[in-house]
Structure formats: structure tokens, C-alpha cells
Coordinates of C-alpha atoms and ligand atoms in Angstrom, one line a residue:
M1397 CA -24.3 14.1 -33.2
I1398 CA -21.9 16.0 -31.4
Q1399 CA -18.5 14.7 -31.5
L1400 CA -16.6 15.5 -28.4
F1401 CA -13.7 13.5 -29.9
Q1402 CA -12.3 16.8 -31.7
P1403 CA -12.7 19.7 -29.1
L1404 CA -11.1 17.3 -26.5
N1405 CA -8.2 16.2 -28.7
I1406 CA -7.6 20.0 -29.0
L1407 CA -7.5 20.4 -25.1
G1408 CA -5.1 17.6 -25.1
F1409 CA -6.0 15.5 -22.2
A1410 CA -8.6 13.2 -23.8
Y1411 CA -7.4 11.4 -27.0
R1412 CA -4.6 9.2 -27.0
E1413 CA -3.4 7.0 -29.7
I1414 CA -2.5 4.2 -27.6
K1415 CA -5.2 3.3 -25.3
Q1416 CA -3.2 2.5 -22.4
G1417 CA -6.2 2.5 -20.0
L1418 CA -6.8 -0.3 -17.3
T1419 CA -8.2 -2.4 -20.0
D1420 CA -9.9 -5.1 -18.3
M1421 CA -7.5 -5.4 -15.3
E1422 CA -8.6 -8.3 -13.9
A1423 CA -8.8 -10.2 -17.1
M1424 CA -5.4 -9.1 -18.1
F1425 CA -4.0 -10.2 -14.8
R1426 CA -5.4 -13.5 -14.9
L1427 CA -3.9 -13.7 -18.7
M1428 CA -0.6 -12.5 -17.6
R1429 CA -0.2 -14.1 -14.3
E1430 CA 3.6 -14.8 -15.2
E1431 CA 4.1 -11.1 -15.7
R1432 CA 3.4 -10.4 -12.2
E1433 CA 5.2 -7.2 -10.8
V1434 CA 4.7 -7.6 -7.3
A1435 CA 4.4 -10.6 -5.0
D1436 CA 2.5 -11.4 -1.8
K1437 CA 4.6 -11.4 1.4
P1438 CA 4.9 -14.7 3.0
G1439 CA 1.8 -15.5 5.1
A1440 CA 0.1 -12.0 4.1
P1441 CA -3.5 -12.0 5.1
A1442 CA -6.3 -11.1 3.2
L1443 CA -7.5 -7.5 3.3
A1444 CA -10.6 -6.9 5.6
V1445 CA -12.7 -4.0 4.0
T1446 CA -14.5 -2.4 7.1
Q1447 CA -15.4 0.9 5.8
G1448 CA -14.0 1.1 2.4
E1449 CA -11.7 4.1 2.8
I1450 CA -8.9 4.7 0.1
R1451 CA -5.8 6.5 1.0
F1452 CA -2.6 7.5 -0.7
E1453 CA 0.4 9.0 1.5
D1454 CA 3.1 10.8 -0.4
V1455 CA 3.1 8.2 -3.1
R1456 CA 5.9 8.2 -5.4
F1457 CA 6.4 6.0 -8.3
G1458 CA 8.1 5.4 -11.7
Y1459 CA 7.9 2.7 -14.2
R1460 CA 11.6 3.1 -14.5
P1461 CA 13.9 4.5 -12.1
D1462 CA 15.0 7.2 -14.3
R1463 CA 11.4 8.8 -14.8
Q1464 CA 9.2 9.6 -11.8
I1465 CA 5.6 9.6 -12.8
L1466 CA 4.0 10.5 -9.4
K1467 CA 5.9 12.8 -7.3
G1468 CA 4.3 12.6 -3.7
V1469 CA 0.6 12.3 -4.2
S1470 CA -1.6 12.2 -1.2
F1471 CA -5.4 11.9 -1.0
T1472 CA -8.1 10.2 1.0
V1473 CA -11.7 9.0 -0.3
P1474 CA -13.8 8.6 2.5
P1475 CA -16.3 5.3 2.7
G1476 CA -18.9 5.9 0.0
R1477 CA -17.3 9.0 -1.5
T1478 CA -16.3 9.7 -5.0
L1479 CA -12.9 11.2 -5.9
A1480 CA -12.3 12.5 -9.4
I1481 CA -8.9 12.5 -10.9
V1482 CA -8.4 15.1 -13.9
G1483 CA -5.4 16.5 -15.7
P1484 CA -3.4 16.5 -18.7
T1485 CA -2.8 13.2 -21.0
G1486 CA 0.2 11.7 -19.4
A1487 CA -0.1 13.4 -15.8
G1488 CA -0.4 10.0 -14.3
K1489 CA -4.1 9.7 -13.6
S1490 CA -4.6 5.9 -14.7
T1491 CA -1.2 5.0 -12.7
I1492 CA -3.0 5.9 -9.6
S1493 CA -5.7 3.4 -10.1
R1494 CA -3.1 0.9 -11.3
L1495 CA -1.4 1.3 -7.8
L1496 CA -4.7 1.0 -5.9
F1497 CA -5.2 -2.2 -7.9
R1498 CA -1.7 -3.2 -6.9
F1499 CA -0.4 -3.8 -10.5
Y1500 CA 2.6 -2.0 -9.3
D1501 CA 3.9 -1.1 -5.9
A1502 CA 4.8 2.4 -4.9
T1503 CA 8.5 3.4 -4.8
S1504 CA 8.0 5.3 -1.6
G1505 CA 4.7 6.4 0.4
R1506 CA 1.7 4.3 1.3
V1507 CA -1.2 3.2 -0.3
A1508 CA -3.9 1.8 2.0
I1509 CA -7.4 0.4 2.1
D1510 CA -9.0 1.0 5.5
G1511 CA -5.8 1.5 7.1
Q1512 CA -4.1 -1.6 5.6
D1513 CA -1.1 -1.2 3.2
V1514 CA -1.9 -2.9 0.0
R1515 CA 1.5 -4.3 0.1
D1516 CA 0.8 -6.1 3.5
V1517 CA -2.3 -8.2 2.2
T1518 CA -2.7 -10.6 -0.5
Q1519 CA -3.3 -9.3 -4.1
D1520 CA -6.3 -11.4 -4.7
S1521 CA -7.9 -10.1 -1.8
V1522 CA -7.3 -6.5 -2.9
R1523 CA -8.5 -7.3 -6.4
H1524 CA -11.7 -8.8 -5.1
A1525 CA -12.7 -6.1 -3.1
I1526 CA -12.2 -3.4 -6.1
G1527 CA -14.7 -3.5 -9.2
V1528 CA -13.3 -1.6 -12.3
V1529 CA -15.2 -0.3 -15.2
P1530 CA -12.5 -0.1 -17.8
Q1531 CA -12.7 2.3 -20.5
D1532 CA -12.0 -0.6 -23.2
T1533 CA -13.9 -3.6 -22.1
V1534 CA -12.5 -6.9 -23.6
L1535 CA -15.3 -9.3 -24.0
F1536 CA -14.8 -13.0 -24.3
N1537 CA -15.6 -15.2 -27.1
D1538 CA -18.6 -16.5 -25.1
T1539 CA -22.4 -15.7 -24.6
I1540 CA -23.6 -12.3 -23.1
R1541 CA -24.5 -14.3 -20.1
Y1542 CA -20.8 -15.5 -19.6
N1543 CA -19.5 -12.1 -20.0
I1544 CA -21.6 -10.6 -17.3
A1545 CA -21.6 -13.5 -14.8
Y1546 CA -17.8 -13.4 -15.2
G1547 CA -18.2 -10.5 -12.6
R1548 CA -19.4 -13.5 -10.2
P1549 CA -19.1 -16.9 -11.4
G1550 CA -21.9 -19.1 -10.3
A1551 CA -24.4 -16.1 -10.5
T1552 CA -27.9 -17.1 -11.6
Q1553 CA -29.8 -16.2 -14.5
E1554 CA -32.0 -13.8 -12.1
E1555 CA -28.9 -12.2 -10.9
V1556 CA -27.3 -11.5 -14.2
E1557 CA -30.6 -10.2 -15.5
N1558 CA -31.0 -7.8 -12.5
A1559 CA -27.5 -6.5 -12.9
A1560 CA -28.2 -6.0 -16.5
R1561 CA -31.2 -4.1 -16.0
L1562 CA -29.2 -1.7 -13.6
A1563 CA -26.7 -1.3 -16.2
Q1564 CA -29.6 -0.4 -18.7
V1565 CA -28.3 -3.1 -20.9
H1566 CA -31.3 -5.8 -20.3
D1567 CA -33.5 -4.6 -23.0
F1568 CA -30.8 -4.6 -25.6
V1569 CA -30.0 -8.0 -24.8
L1570 CA -33.3 -9.0 -25.5
R1571 CA -33.3 -7.7 -28.8
L1572 CA -30.3 -10.0 -29.6
P1573 CA -30.8 -12.9 -31.9
D1574 CA -30.2 -15.7 -28.9
G1575 CA -30.8 -13.1 -26.1
Y1576 CA -28.4 -13.9 -23.3
D1577 CA -27.2 -16.9 -25.4
T1578 CA -25.9 -14.4 -28.1
K1579 CA -22.4 -15.0 -28.6
V1580 CA -20.2 -11.8 -28.8
G1581 CA -16.5 -10.8 -28.8
E1582 CA -14.1 -11.0 -31.7
R1583 CA -15.7 -14.2 -33.1
G1584 CA -19.2 -13.2 -32.3
L1585 CA -21.4 -10.3 -32.6
K1586 CA -19.5 -7.3 -32.1
L1587 CA -20.8 -4.5 -29.8
S1588 CA -20.4 -0.9 -29.9
G1589 CA -18.1 0.9 -27.6
G1590 CA -21.2 2.1 -25.4
E1591 CA -22.8 -1.4 -25.4
K1592 CA -19.4 -3.0 -24.2
Q1593 CA -19.3 -0.5 -21.4
R1594 CA -22.7 -1.3 -20.1
V1595 CA -21.7 -4.8 -20.2
A1596 CA -18.8 -3.8 -18.2
I1597 CA -21.0 -2.1 -15.7
A1598 CA -23.4 -5.0 -15.4
R1599 CA -20.5 -7.4 -14.6
T1600 CA -19.1 -4.8 -12.1
L1601 CA -22.6 -4.5 -10.5
L1602 CA -22.6 -8.4 -10.3
K1603 CA -19.3 -8.6 -8.5
D1604 CA -20.8 -6.0 -5.8
P1605 CA -17.3 -4.6 -4.8
R1606 CA -17.0 -2.1 -1.9
L1607 CA -14.7 0.1 -4.2
L1608 CA -14.9 1.0 -7.5
I1609 CA -12.5 2.5 -10.1
L1610 CA -14.1 4.2 -13.1
D1611 CA -11.8 4.7 -16.1
E1612 CA -13.9 6.9 -18.0
A1613 CA -14.1 6.1 -22.1
T1614 CA -12.0 8.5 -24.1
S1615 CA -13.6 7.8 -27.4
A1616 CA -16.6 9.7 -28.4
L1617 CA -20.0 8.3 -27.8
D1618 CA -23.2 9.9 -28.9
T1619 CA -24.9 12.5 -26.3
R1620 CA -27.8 10.2 -25.6
T1621 CA -25.6 6.9 -25.1
E1622 CA -23.2 9.2 -22.8
Q1623 CA -26.2 10.3 -20.5
D1624 CA -27.2 6.6 -20.3
I1625 CA -24.1 5.5 -19.3
Q1626 CA -23.3 8.3 -16.8
A1627 CA -26.5 7.4 -15.1
A1628 CA -25.8 3.8 -15.0
L1629 CA -22.5 4.6 -13.7
R1630 CA -23.9 7.0 -11.1
D1631 CA -26.1 4.1 -9.9
A1632 CA -23.1 1.9 -9.7
A1633 CA -21.2 4.4 -7.6
R1634 CA -23.9 5.0 -5.0
G1635 CA -22.7 3.7 -1.5
R1636 CA -19.3 2.7 -2.9
T1637 CA -16.1 4.5 -2.5
T1638 CA -15.3 5.3 -5.9
L1639 CA -12.3 6.7 -7.9
V1640 CA -13.0 8.2 -11.2
I1641 CA -10.0 8.7 -13.6
A1642 CA -11.8 11.6 -15.9
H1643 CA -11.5 12.8 -19.4
R1644 CA -14.5 14.8 -19.7
L1645 CA -14.9 17.4 -17.1
S1646 CA -18.5 17.2 -17.4
T1647 CA -18.6 13.9 -15.7
V1648 CA -16.7 15.2 -12.4
V1649 CA -18.9 18.0 -11.5
D1650 CA -20.7 15.8 -8.8
A1651 CA -17.7 14.3 -7.4
D1652 CA -17.1 14.7 -3.7
E1653 CA -13.8 16.0 -4.5
I1654 CA -11.7 16.6 -7.6
L1655 CA -7.9 16.3 -7.6
V1656 CA -6.2 18.1 -10.6
L1657 CA -3.1 16.2 -11.4
Q1658 CA -0.1 17.8 -13.4
D1659 CA 3.3 16.4 -14.1
G1660 CA 2.9 13.9 -11.1
H1661 CA 1.8 16.6 -8.5
V1662 CA -1.4 17.6 -7.2
A1663 CA -1.9 20.8 -8.6
E1664 CA -5.4 21.8 -7.2
R1665 CA -8.1 19.9 -5.1
G1666 CA -11.7 20.7 -4.0
S1667 CA -15.0 20.4 -5.3
H1668 CA -16.3 21.8 -8.7
A1669 CA -17.4 25.0 -7.3
Q1670 CA -14.5 25.5 -5.2
L1671 CA -12.2 25.0 -8.0
I1672 CA -14.3 27.3 -10.4
A1673 CA -14.0 30.1 -7.5
A1674 CA -10.3 29.4 -7.3
D1675 CA -10.0 30.6 -10.8
G1676 CA -6.9 28.4 -11.5
L1677 CA -5.9 25.7 -13.6
Y1678 CA -9.3 23.6 -13.4
A1679 CA -11.5 26.8 -13.9
A1680 CA -9.3 27.5 -16.9
M1681 CA -9.6 23.7 -18.2
W1682 CA -13.5 24.2 -17.7
R1683 CA -13.6 27.3 -19.7
R1684 CA -11.8 25.8 -22.6
Q1685 CA -13.8 22.5 -22.6
S1686 CA -17.1 24.5 -22.4
E1687 CA -16.0 26.6 -25.5
A1688 CA -14.7 23.6 -27.4
V1689 CA -18.2 21.9 -26.7
A1690 CA -20.1 25.0 -27.8
A1691 CA -18.0 25.4 -31.0
A1692 CA -18.5 21.8 -31.9
E1693 CA -21.9 22.3 -31.3
A1694 CA -22.3 25.4 -33.3
A1695 CA -20.3 23.7 -36.1
A1696 CA -22.8 20.7 -36.0
A1697 CA -25.7 22.9 -36.2
A1698 CA -24.2 25.0 -38.8
Q1699 CA -23.7 21.7 -41.1
A1700 CA -26.9 20.2 -40.2
A1701 CA -28.5 23.5 -41.5
A1702 CA -26.6 23.3 -44.7
Ligands
ATP2780 P1 -4.1 9.9 -20.2 O1 -5.1 10.9 -20.0 O2 -3.6 9.9 -21.5 O3 -5.0 8.6 -19.8 P2 -2.8 9.6 -17.5 O4 -2.6 10.7 -16.8 O5 -3.6 8.6 -17.4 O6 -2.9 9.9 -19.2 P3 -0.7 7.4 -17.2 O7 -1.6 6.3 -17.9 O8 -1.0 7.3 -15.7 O9 -1.2 8.9 -17.7 O10 0.8 7.7 -17.7 C1 1.7 8.5 -17.0 C2 2.9 8.3 -17.9 O11 3.4 7.1 -17.5 C3 2.9 8.4 -19.4 O12 4.0 9.2 -19.6 C4 3.0 7.0 -19.7 O13 3.8 6.9 -21.1 C5 3.8 6.6 -18.6 N1 3.6 5.0 -18.7 C6 2.2 4.5 -18.4 N2 2.4 3.2 -18.5 C7 3.5 2.9 -18.5 C8 4.6 1.8 -18.4 N3 3.9 0.4 -18.4 N4 5.8 1.7 -18.8 C9 6.3 2.8 -18.8 N5 5.5 4.0 -19.1 C10 4.3 4.2 -18.7

């Protein structure tokens, strides 16, 4: 098995000691309602998603007043398209998704969905419109059915199974001791990172959101699992406006646009081919990552031969 962990660690933009991804933002939000950073304006209407366009206009933001994390970030994701955000660790990639989800409000500039400033509409309606596949899914101490149906309370067994099939987790569930009634989570059956991520994909497919945030897992998965998950994610993204927080460059190759974030600024933008041709930061990152992966493959092959 090729461990992507080490080479990416060397590159310094994948591994983090403290997982500070989106986790399960919706679940977390419910659990920490009292810690709301933002409040609805009195009488704020619900977001009306028409096309599904995401727009950041000169967005500036810092968690603390003395440290700016985003220093004027602008981009548009047209309806149904995919934007991937790459860049060194700490560049502010996940912060962008937190602002879209309205965990926080921009200090200046504007985050808009279909022309509506997310500050002018209810938070619940924004969160309802966005599906999140977090890098580290929180499973409830309940059945696998409950964990998937959480994406749309009241979903029928058939709907749950359809979502599970699309997320390529249905066959796995059927092999569990009690099928969909198997208890999972901390006090139940422990699932692997890849299995948990597929449950998260099923949950999101059931929710059927117009907008999608994919916060890619940083932890190493074996190549096969990785490919299965990539396929499930590609299916999930089809027809939805998608923001990918990418830690592995191999997953962004097909994105409509790639944003290279560095130190809170957009350092480069374009398609994979355009950025490779530009021979700048992205191209250098791509070369380094390809070399690191090749070196890891060679080391694994040598080890297997020994
Ligand atoms: P990675 O590739 O490691 O996921 P990232 O580009 O997604 O990194 P962010 O998670 O957006 O980076 O964080 C950007 C910066 O903001 C980091 O320096 C981080 O330490 C800081 N930061 C993130 N969350 C908070 C918070 N809640 N309070 C204070 N600082 C924070």
C-alpha cells in the first residue's frame, strides 16, 4: 500500500497535527448553538437558491482582529461548476468554507449565494442549501440507518439505501451483523476513515443540496479506497456547485477552476492545464507532489521486493 501520508507531510500542505477541518459542521453547529458567532438580522428572509452561484467579493477575515487570515479573496463558482482551493497548510482554505457556511462573517467584502449576501438571509436557510462532506465525519452512537437518514430526517428505507448505493457503501452495510440496524459510533462498531467518509457522502446525497463543500481527508487511505471515494465524490458533485478544499493535487485536476491560496491571497488561478503551462507555484507544487508520490511508490516496491 502506498502511504501518501509521508510525501505529503514533506510538502507541508497535507498533514496537520490538529485536525481542524469542517468536522461535521451541521452537527457541530447544533451541538454548539450557544456559541453562535453570527446572528440573523431581525426579519431576515430565507435564502432563495435559484441558480446556485457562489461569489466571494474581496473578502477579508481574521479570527482575531490582530491577525488577518483572508486578505481580499475574490472568486465566482458558476452554477453546477467545481472550484478547488489548494495551497500550503494554514493558507486559509478551510476558512473560506466556514465563511460560506456562515460560521463566521467576513470583516469586509461580501459572500453571496445567487446574489444574496449570506449576512442578509437566515443562517438555517444557508446551511440547508449547502451539503458538507467533512474530512472527519462524526458518527452518532446510533444505527447506520440513522446516521445516513440524518441527512434528511423522515427519509424512507428505500431512499436511505439508494443514497448508500450511490455512495458505494450499501454492500458494505449489508455485510454488517445487523445490516442497516447495526449500531456504529464510539460505543458501537468502529468504521474506518474511508467507510465513515462514504456514510458522509450518502448522508449528503440524501440531503440533496444545490451547493456542496468537499473537505478532502488529509489522512492516508489506501489507493483502492481513495479511488472509490473519488468516484463517489465525483458523482455527488455532478450538477451541484461545488467547493473542494483540496489537500491532494491529484483530486483537483478535473476542477473547472483551481485557486492557489497563499498567505490569505489568491496567488494563482486557472485550470490544471493553464496552471501547469504558467509554470508558477501550482506547477512547482505539482512537480514536487508527483516526485514525492513516485519516490514513495519506489520505496514501497523496494520494500515489497526485499
Ligand atoms: P490546512 O491545509 O492545514 O487545512 P487551511 O489552509 O485550511 O489549512 P485554515 O484552517 O483556513 O487553513 O486556517 C488558516 C489560519 O487560521 C491558520 O493559521 C489557523 O491556525 C487559523 N485558525 C483557524 N481556525 C481558527 C480559530 N477558530 N481561531 C483562531 N485561528 C484560527
